[in-house]
CSV table of C-alpha atoms in Angstrom, one decimal:
chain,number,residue,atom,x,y,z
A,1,UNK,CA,-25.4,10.3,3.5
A,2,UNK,CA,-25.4,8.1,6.6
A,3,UNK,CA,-22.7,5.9,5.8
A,4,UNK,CA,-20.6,9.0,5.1
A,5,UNK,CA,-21.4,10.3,8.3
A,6,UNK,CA,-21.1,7.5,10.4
A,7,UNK,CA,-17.6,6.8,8.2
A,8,UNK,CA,-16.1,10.5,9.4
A,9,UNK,CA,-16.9,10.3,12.8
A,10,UNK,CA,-15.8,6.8,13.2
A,11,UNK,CA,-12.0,8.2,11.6
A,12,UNK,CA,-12.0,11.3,13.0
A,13,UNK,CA,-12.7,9.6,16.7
A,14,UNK,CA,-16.1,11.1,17.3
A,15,UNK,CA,-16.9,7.8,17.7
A,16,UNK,CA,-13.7,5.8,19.8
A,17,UNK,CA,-12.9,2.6,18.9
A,18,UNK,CA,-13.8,-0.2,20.9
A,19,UNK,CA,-17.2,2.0,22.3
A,20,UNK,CA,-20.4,1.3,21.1
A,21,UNK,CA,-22.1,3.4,18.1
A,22,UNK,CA,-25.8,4.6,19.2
A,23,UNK,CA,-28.2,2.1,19.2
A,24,UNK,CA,-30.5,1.2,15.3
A,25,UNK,CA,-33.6,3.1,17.0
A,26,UNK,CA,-31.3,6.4,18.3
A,27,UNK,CA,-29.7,6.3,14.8
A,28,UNK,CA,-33.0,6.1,12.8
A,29,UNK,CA,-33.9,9.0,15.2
A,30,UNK,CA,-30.5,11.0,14.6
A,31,UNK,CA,-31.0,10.7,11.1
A,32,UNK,CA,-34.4,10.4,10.8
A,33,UNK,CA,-34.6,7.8,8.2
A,34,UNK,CA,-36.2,4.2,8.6
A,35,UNK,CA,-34.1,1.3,10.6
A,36,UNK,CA,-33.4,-0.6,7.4
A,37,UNK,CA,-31.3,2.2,5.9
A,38,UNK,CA,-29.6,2.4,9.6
A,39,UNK,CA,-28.7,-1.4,8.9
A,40,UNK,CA,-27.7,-1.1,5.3
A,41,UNK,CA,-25.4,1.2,6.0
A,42,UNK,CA,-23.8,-0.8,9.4
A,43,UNK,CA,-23.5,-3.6,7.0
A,44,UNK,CA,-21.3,-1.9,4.8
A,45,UNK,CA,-19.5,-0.1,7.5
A,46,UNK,CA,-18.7,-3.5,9.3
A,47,UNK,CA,-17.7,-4.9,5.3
A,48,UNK,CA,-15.2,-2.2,5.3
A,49,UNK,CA,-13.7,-3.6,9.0
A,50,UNK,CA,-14.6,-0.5,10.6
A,51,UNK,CA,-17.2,-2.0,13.0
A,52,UNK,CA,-17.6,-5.1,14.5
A,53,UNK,CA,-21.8,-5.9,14.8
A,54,UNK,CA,-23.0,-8.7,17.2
A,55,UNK,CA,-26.7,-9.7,17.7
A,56,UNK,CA,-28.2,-8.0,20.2
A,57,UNK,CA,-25.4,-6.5,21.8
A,58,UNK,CA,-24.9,-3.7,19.3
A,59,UNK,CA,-22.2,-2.0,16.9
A,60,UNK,CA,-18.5,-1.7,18.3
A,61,UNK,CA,-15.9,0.7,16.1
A,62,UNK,CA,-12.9,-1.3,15.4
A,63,UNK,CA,-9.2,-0.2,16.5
A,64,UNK,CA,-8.1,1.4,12.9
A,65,UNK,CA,-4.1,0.4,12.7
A,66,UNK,CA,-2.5,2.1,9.9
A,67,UNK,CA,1.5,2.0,9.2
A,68,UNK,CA,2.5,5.1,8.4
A,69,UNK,CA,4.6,4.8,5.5
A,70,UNK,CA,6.6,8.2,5.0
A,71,UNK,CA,6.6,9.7,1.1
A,72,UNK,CA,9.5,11.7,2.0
A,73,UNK,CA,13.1,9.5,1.8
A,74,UNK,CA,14.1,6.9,0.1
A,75,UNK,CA,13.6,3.6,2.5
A,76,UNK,CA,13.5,-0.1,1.8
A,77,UNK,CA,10.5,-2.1,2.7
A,78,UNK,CA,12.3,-3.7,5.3
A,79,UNK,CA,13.9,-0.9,7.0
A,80,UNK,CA,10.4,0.0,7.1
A,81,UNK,CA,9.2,-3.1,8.6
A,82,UNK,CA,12.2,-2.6,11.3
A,83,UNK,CA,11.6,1.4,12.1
A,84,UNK,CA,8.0,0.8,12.8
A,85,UNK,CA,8.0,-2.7,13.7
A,86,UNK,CA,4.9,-4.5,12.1
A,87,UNK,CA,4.9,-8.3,11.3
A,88,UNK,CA,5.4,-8.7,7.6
A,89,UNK,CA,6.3,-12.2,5.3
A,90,UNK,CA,7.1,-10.9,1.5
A,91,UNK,CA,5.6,-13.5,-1.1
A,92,UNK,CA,7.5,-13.5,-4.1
A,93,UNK,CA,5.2,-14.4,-7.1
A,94,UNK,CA,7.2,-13.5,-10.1
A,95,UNK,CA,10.8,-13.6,-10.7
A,96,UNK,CA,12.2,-13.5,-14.5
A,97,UNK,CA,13.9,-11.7,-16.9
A,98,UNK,CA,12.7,-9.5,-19.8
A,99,UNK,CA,14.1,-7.4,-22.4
A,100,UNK,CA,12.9,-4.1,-22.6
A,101,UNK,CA,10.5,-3.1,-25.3
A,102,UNK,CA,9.2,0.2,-26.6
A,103,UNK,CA,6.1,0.1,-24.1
A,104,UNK,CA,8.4,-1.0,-21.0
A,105,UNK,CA,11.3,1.5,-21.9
A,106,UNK,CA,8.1,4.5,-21.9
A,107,UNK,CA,7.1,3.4,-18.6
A,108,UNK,CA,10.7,2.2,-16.9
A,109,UNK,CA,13.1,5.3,-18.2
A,110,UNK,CA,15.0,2.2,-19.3
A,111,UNK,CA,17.3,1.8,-22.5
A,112,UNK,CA,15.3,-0.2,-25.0
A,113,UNK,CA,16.6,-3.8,-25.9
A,114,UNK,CA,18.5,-4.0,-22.5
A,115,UNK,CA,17.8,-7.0,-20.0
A,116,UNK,CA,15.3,-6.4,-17.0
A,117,UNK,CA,14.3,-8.1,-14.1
A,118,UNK,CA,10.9,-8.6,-13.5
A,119,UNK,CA,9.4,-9.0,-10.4
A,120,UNK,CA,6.2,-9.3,-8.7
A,121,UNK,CA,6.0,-9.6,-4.5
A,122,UNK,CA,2.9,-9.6,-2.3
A,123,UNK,CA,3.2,-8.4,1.3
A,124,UNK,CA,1.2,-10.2,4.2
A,125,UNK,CA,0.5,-7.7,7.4
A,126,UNK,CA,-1.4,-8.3,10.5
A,127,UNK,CA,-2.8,-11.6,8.5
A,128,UNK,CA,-4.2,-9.9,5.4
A,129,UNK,CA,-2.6,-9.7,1.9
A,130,UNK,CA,-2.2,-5.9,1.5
A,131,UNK,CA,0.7,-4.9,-0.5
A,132,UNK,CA,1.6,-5.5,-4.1
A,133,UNK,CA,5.1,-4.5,-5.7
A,134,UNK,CA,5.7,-4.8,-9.5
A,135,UNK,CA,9.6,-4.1,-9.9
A,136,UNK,CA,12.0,-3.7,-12.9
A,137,UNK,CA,15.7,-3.7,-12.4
A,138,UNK,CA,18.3,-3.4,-15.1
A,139,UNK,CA,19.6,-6.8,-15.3
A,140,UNK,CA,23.4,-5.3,-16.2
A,141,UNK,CA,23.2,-3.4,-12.6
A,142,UNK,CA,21.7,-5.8,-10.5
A,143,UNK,CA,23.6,-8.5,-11.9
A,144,UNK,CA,23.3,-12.2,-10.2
A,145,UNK,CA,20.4,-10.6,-8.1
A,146,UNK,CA,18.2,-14.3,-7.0
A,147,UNK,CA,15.0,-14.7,-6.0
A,148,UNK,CA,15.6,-15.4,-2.1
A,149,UNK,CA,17.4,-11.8,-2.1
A,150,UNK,CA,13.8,-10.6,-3.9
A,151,UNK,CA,11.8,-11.9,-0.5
A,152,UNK,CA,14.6,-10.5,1.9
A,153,UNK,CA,16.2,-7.2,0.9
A,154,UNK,CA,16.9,-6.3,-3.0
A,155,UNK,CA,18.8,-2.9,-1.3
A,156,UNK,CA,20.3,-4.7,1.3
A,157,UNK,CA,22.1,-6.6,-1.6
A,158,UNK,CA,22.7,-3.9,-4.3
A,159,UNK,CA,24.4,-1.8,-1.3
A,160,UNK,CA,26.2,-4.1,0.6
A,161,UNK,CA,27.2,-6.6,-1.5
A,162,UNK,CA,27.6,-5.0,-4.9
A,163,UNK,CA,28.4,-1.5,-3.5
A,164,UNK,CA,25.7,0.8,-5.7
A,165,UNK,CA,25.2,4.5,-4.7
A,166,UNK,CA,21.6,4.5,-4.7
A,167,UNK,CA,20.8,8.2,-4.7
A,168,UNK,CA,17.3,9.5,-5.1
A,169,UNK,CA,13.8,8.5,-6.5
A,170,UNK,CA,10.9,10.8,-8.2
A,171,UNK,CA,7.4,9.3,-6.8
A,172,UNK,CA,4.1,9.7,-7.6
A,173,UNK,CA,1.0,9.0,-5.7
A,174,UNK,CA,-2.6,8.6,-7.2
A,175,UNK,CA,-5.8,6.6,-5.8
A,176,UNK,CA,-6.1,3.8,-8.8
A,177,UNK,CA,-9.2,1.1,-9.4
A,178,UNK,CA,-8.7,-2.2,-8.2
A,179,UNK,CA,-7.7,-3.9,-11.4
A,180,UNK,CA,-7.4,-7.7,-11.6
A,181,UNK,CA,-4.4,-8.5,-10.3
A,182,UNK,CA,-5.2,-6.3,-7.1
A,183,UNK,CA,-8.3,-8.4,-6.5
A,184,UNK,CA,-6.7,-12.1,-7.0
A,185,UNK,CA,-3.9,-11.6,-5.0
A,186,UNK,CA,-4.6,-8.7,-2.4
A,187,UNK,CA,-7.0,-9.3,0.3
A,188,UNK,CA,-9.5,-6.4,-0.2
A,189,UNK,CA,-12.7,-5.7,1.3
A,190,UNK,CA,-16.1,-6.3,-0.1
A,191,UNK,CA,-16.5,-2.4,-0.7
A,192,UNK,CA,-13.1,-2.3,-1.9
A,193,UNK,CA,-13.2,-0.1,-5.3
A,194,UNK,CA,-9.1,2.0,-5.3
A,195,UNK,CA,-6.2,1.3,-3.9
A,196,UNK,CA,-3.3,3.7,-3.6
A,197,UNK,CA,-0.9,3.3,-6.2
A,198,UNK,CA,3.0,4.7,-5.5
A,199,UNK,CA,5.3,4.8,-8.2
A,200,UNK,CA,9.0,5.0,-8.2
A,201,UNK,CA,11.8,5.8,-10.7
A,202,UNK,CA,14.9,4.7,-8.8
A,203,UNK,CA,18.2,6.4,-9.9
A,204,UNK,CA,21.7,5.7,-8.7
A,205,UNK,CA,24.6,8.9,-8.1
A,206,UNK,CA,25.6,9.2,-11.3
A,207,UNK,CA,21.8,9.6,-12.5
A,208,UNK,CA,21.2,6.4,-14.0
A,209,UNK,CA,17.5,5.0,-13.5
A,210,UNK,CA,18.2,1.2,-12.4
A,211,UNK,CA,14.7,0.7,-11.2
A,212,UNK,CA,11.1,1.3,-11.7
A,213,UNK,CA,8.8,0.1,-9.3
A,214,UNK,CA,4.8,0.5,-8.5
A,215,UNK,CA,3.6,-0.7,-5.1
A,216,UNK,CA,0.0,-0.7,-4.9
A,217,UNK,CA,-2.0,-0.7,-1.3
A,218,UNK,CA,-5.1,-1.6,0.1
A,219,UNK,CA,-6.6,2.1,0.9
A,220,UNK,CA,-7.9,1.2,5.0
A,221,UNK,CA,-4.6,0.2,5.8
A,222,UNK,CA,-2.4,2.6,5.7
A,223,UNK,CA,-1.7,6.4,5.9
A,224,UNK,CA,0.8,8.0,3.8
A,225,UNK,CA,3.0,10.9,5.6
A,226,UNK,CA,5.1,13.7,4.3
A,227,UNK,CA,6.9,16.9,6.6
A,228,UNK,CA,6.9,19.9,5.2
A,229,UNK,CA,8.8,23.1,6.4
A,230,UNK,CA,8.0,26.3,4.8
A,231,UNK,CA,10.6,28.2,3.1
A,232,UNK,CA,11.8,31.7,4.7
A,233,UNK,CA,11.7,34.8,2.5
């Protein structure tokens, strides 16, 4: 009950980053509850990078930066990385090709027995692993795609060089558990238990699904945004 507290009020700024949080005594008082629950639950509050504890100085709340990454549109990673400008190196970790099989058509929307590209990118920002991107192309539409295109700009070479009409994508987002991949390459937090999983079918104009894609994110890190506009009747 105290670390939820002390969790809301840090995000929703009733306590400001870079201030101080009451002192171990005043929150023992506030929540009346012994000093060694107040510093179990600082510990896991300052594991979770939401404050920063020094030795007898006290308990600062951390600066939360979170990239808004919009759910709405269809955007590249690094048109993101340019409209919001945040420091980003793309890590690519697997690059091969695959033919689609019975379980890979059911998740892809892909035609079995054709040629795939599989590949796997990590995203480093603000110095901490936090991204991970499993992508399938179809081999026969992203043809002579390479792997230093993969860690630039896939888009940037499907549109520009090969001249696709890539039209629209159906997304879904769900909060996932941290499976094993997501703890051997991302750099999560102790308390670290979901990420946030998006996943993307990718179709071109003429309705073909080219891509399938799921980006999975460290949860602290960023903040997923949507407009909406209600409808006139």
């Amino acid at each position: 009950m105290v670390l939820q507290d002390l969790e809301k009020k840090i995000l929703n700024q009733t306590y400001i980053e870079n201030t101080l949080l009451p002192s171990e005594n005043e929150l023992a008082s506030i929540y009346e509850v012994s000093r060694a629950t107040i510093r179990q639950a600082l510990k896991i509050l300052e594991d979770s990078g939401l404050i920063q504890r020094r030795h007898g100085f006290g308990s600062t709340v951390i600066a939360q930066r979170k990239i808004l990454f919009p759910m709405t549109g269809l955007i590249s990673y690094k048109e993101l990385q340019q409209s919001l400008h945040f420091e980003s190196q793309t890590d690519v970790l697997v690059f091969e090709r695959l033919i689609v099989t019975d379980q890979l058509a059911a998740i892809t929307n892909f035609p079995i027995g054709v040629e795939c590209f599989h590949i796997l990118r990590r995203r480093l920002v603000d110095g901490k692993y936090s991204i991970l991107d499993r992508d399938f192309f179809r081999f026969d539409i992203a043809r002579n795609l390479t792997k230093a295109q993969a860690a630039d700009s896939i888009y940037e070479y499907l549109e520009n060089e090969l001249g696709l009409d890539i039209a629209y994508a159906q997304k879904e987002i769900v909060l996932d558990f941290v499976n094993e991949d997501d703890q051997k390459l991302l750099d999560l937090n102790p308390t670290d238990h979901h990420v946030v999983s998006v996943r993307s079918h990718v179709y071109l104009s003429d309705n073909t699904p080219f891509q399938y894609t799921e980006s999975r994110h460290q949860v602290d890190k960023f903040r997923f945004t949507e407009f909406a506009r209600r409808q006139k009747h």
